[in-house]
Amino acid sequence: MDKHEGRDTGTIRLDDPWYDALAVGWGEGEETSQPAPAPGGGRPAPGASDIYLEVQRSAAFQEVRTRYRRFVVPATAGFFLWYVAYVVAATAAPGLMARPVVGAVNVAMLAGLGQFLSTFLLTWAYARHARLRRDRAALDLRWTVFEQERGQERTRARGAGR
């Protein structure tokens, strides 16, 4: 961890290789620097964008994305349908929504509270799913990219030191 001095002296930042990284090739314009030549001549060393594309095409990355989609798409569809059902029932069936359940508590109040409860449950389920099914694999991918970039920097430093 690094402590920063200056305006934000109380903040601590983890050494995260992606913290300050830009999304290479995402609208920043053309790269002005040329890729470093490979040691011994020949093809230039792969750039950062090549590393990211290689990782994006990897089976591990595709597995992380598949796991993400398998949770998010059904969860989003289910929550959206639940919300729309609540709104439609509130407007189309006011008699049903006004039906008392216990004392002054009616169906509409319970359904409204159910919206809040389902939001918290969905947030908990998403965080749990990410922790158990995706975080480890995603972290492994991040460090793979970090190590590849670090290897490139070492190669460039050796080439520049000649």
XYZ file of C-alpha atoms in Angstrom:
162
model
C 0.000 0.000 0.000
C 1.132 3.508 -0.725
C 0.500 6.565 1.396
C 0.077 9.688 -0.632
C 1.179 13.090 0.483
C -0.525 16.360 -0.260
C -4.212 17.081 -0.406
C -5.371 13.532 0.443
C -2.806 12.658 3.119
C -5.230 10.490 5.063
C -6.069 8.174 2.185
C -4.367 4.877 1.482
C -4.428 3.261 -1.950
C -3.806 -0.406 -2.631
C -1.222 -1.258 -5.271
C -3.739 -2.148 -7.922
C -2.255 -2.387 -11.423
C -5.549 -1.282 -12.978
C -6.166 1.679 -10.674
C -4.840 4.357 -13.014
C -4.931 2.380 -16.264
C -6.877 3.711 -19.208
C -8.924 1.394 -21.363
C -6.455 1.065 -24.229
C -8.042 1.591 -27.618
C -11.322 2.936 -26.275
C -11.475 6.328 -27.920
C -8.197 7.828 -26.758
C -7.072 8.230 -30.360
C -4.155 6.634 -32.089
C -1.140 5.583 -30.072
C 1.787 7.860 -30.694
C 4.477 5.551 -29.399
C 5.734 2.634 -31.426
C 5.902 -0.826 -29.879
C 9.287 -1.722 -28.489
C 11.389 -3.894 -30.759
C 11.766 -7.493 -29.733
C 15.117 -8.509 -28.271
C 17.372 -9.643 -31.090
C 15.317 -7.829 -33.737
C 12.316 -9.359 -35.502
C 8.732 -8.686 -34.514
C 8.043 -5.895 -32.041
C 7.046 -6.877 -28.527
C 3.279 -6.972 -28.004
C 1.751 -3.761 -26.697
C -0.600 -3.445 -23.766
C -3.603 -3.595 -26.088
C -2.328 -6.912 -27.466
C -2.103 -8.304 -23.954
C -5.640 -7.182 -23.129
C -6.997 -8.650 -26.359
C -5.220 -11.930 -25.647
C -6.749 -12.057 -22.167
C -10.164 -11.128 -23.536
C -10.000 -14.077 -25.938
C -8.841 -16.494 -23.235
C -11.066 -19.264 -21.924
C -10.669 -17.990 -18.344
C -11.996 -14.532 -19.258
C -14.898 -16.019 -21.210
C -15.743 -18.215 -18.215
C -15.835 -15.180 -15.893
C -18.118 -13.335 -18.312
C -20.357 -16.380 -18.712
C -20.718 -16.752 -14.943
C -21.529 -13.042 -14.693
C -24.192 -13.231 -17.399
C -25.738 -16.408 -15.962
C -26.501 -14.499 -12.774
C -27.163 -10.958 -13.969
C -29.497 -11.591 -16.904
C -32.051 -13.725 -15.016
C -31.766 -11.587 -11.872
C -32.337 -8.375 -13.835
C -35.257 -9.862 -15.763
C -36.838 -11.226 -12.574
C -36.460 -7.989 -10.660
C -37.780 -5.933 -13.586
C -40.831 -8.205 -13.921
C -41.465 -7.977 -10.181
C -41.280 -4.169 -10.342
C -43.552 -3.938 -13.403
C -46.051 -6.321 -11.776
C -46.145 -4.060 -8.727
C -46.727 -0.920 -10.809
C -49.335 -2.584 -13.027
C -51.172 -4.021 -10.027
C -51.146 -0.626 -8.308
C -52.713 1.054 -11.344
C -54.891 -1.697 -12.793
C -56.148 -3.372 -9.619
C -56.581 -0.713 -6.938
C -59.195 -2.838 -5.196
C -56.738 -5.707 -4.767
C -53.961 -3.400 -3.582
C -56.318 -1.692 -1.074
C -57.363 -5.007 0.490
C -56.424 -4.941 4.183
C -54.102 -7.674 5.434
C -53.532 -6.811 9.102
C -55.127 -3.691 10.595
C -54.160 -0.665 8.489
C -51.572 -2.644 6.499
C -52.823 -3.487 3.018
C -51.501 -5.483 0.053
C -49.950 -2.377 -1.558
C -47.892 -1.633 1.559
C -46.649 -5.205 1.762
C -45.780 -5.233 -1.945
C -43.982 -1.885 -1.606
C -41.973 -3.155 1.360
C -41.326 -6.294 -0.674
C -39.699 -4.099 -3.326
C -37.206 -2.821 -0.769
C -36.616 -6.264 0.670
C -36.063 -7.798 -2.766
C -33.560 -5.035 -3.595
C -31.501 -5.846 -0.521
C -31.751 -9.590 -1.147
C -30.687 -9.176 -4.768
C -27.723 -7.037 -3.730
C -26.660 -9.647 -1.181
C -27.075 -12.468 -3.720
C -25.034 -10.574 -6.326
C -22.196 -9.880 -3.885
C -22.192 -13.500 -2.737
C -22.207 -14.805 -6.305
C -19.346 -12.499 -7.263
C -17.312 -13.516 -4.219
C -17.846 -17.253 -4.679
C -17.934 -17.626 -8.477
C -16.029 -14.774 -10.140
C -13.700 -12.772 -7.921
C -10.890 -15.328 -7.672
C -10.797 -15.963 -11.434
C -11.012 -12.230 -12.215
C -8.189 -11.466 -9.801
C -6.058 -14.184 -11.398
C -6.669 -12.573 -14.799
C -5.738 -9.129 -13.475
C -2.438 -10.373 -12.095
C -1.705 -12.297 -15.290
C -2.051 -9.049 -17.232
C 0.018 -7.195 -14.637
C 2.833 -9.751 -14.874
C 2.791 -9.645 -18.679
C 2.983 -5.845 -18.672
C 5.782 -5.941 -16.116
C 7.671 -8.389 -18.325
C 7.247 -5.994 -21.247
C 8.626 -3.112 -19.212
C 11.660 -5.175 -18.247
C 12.241 -6.088 -21.889
C 11.979 -2.439 -22.919
C 14.343 -1.371 -20.117
C 16.927 -3.960 -21.199
C 16.567 -2.841 -24.816
C 16.951 0.833 -23.881
C 19.972 0.106 -21.678
C 22.062 -1.139 -24.594
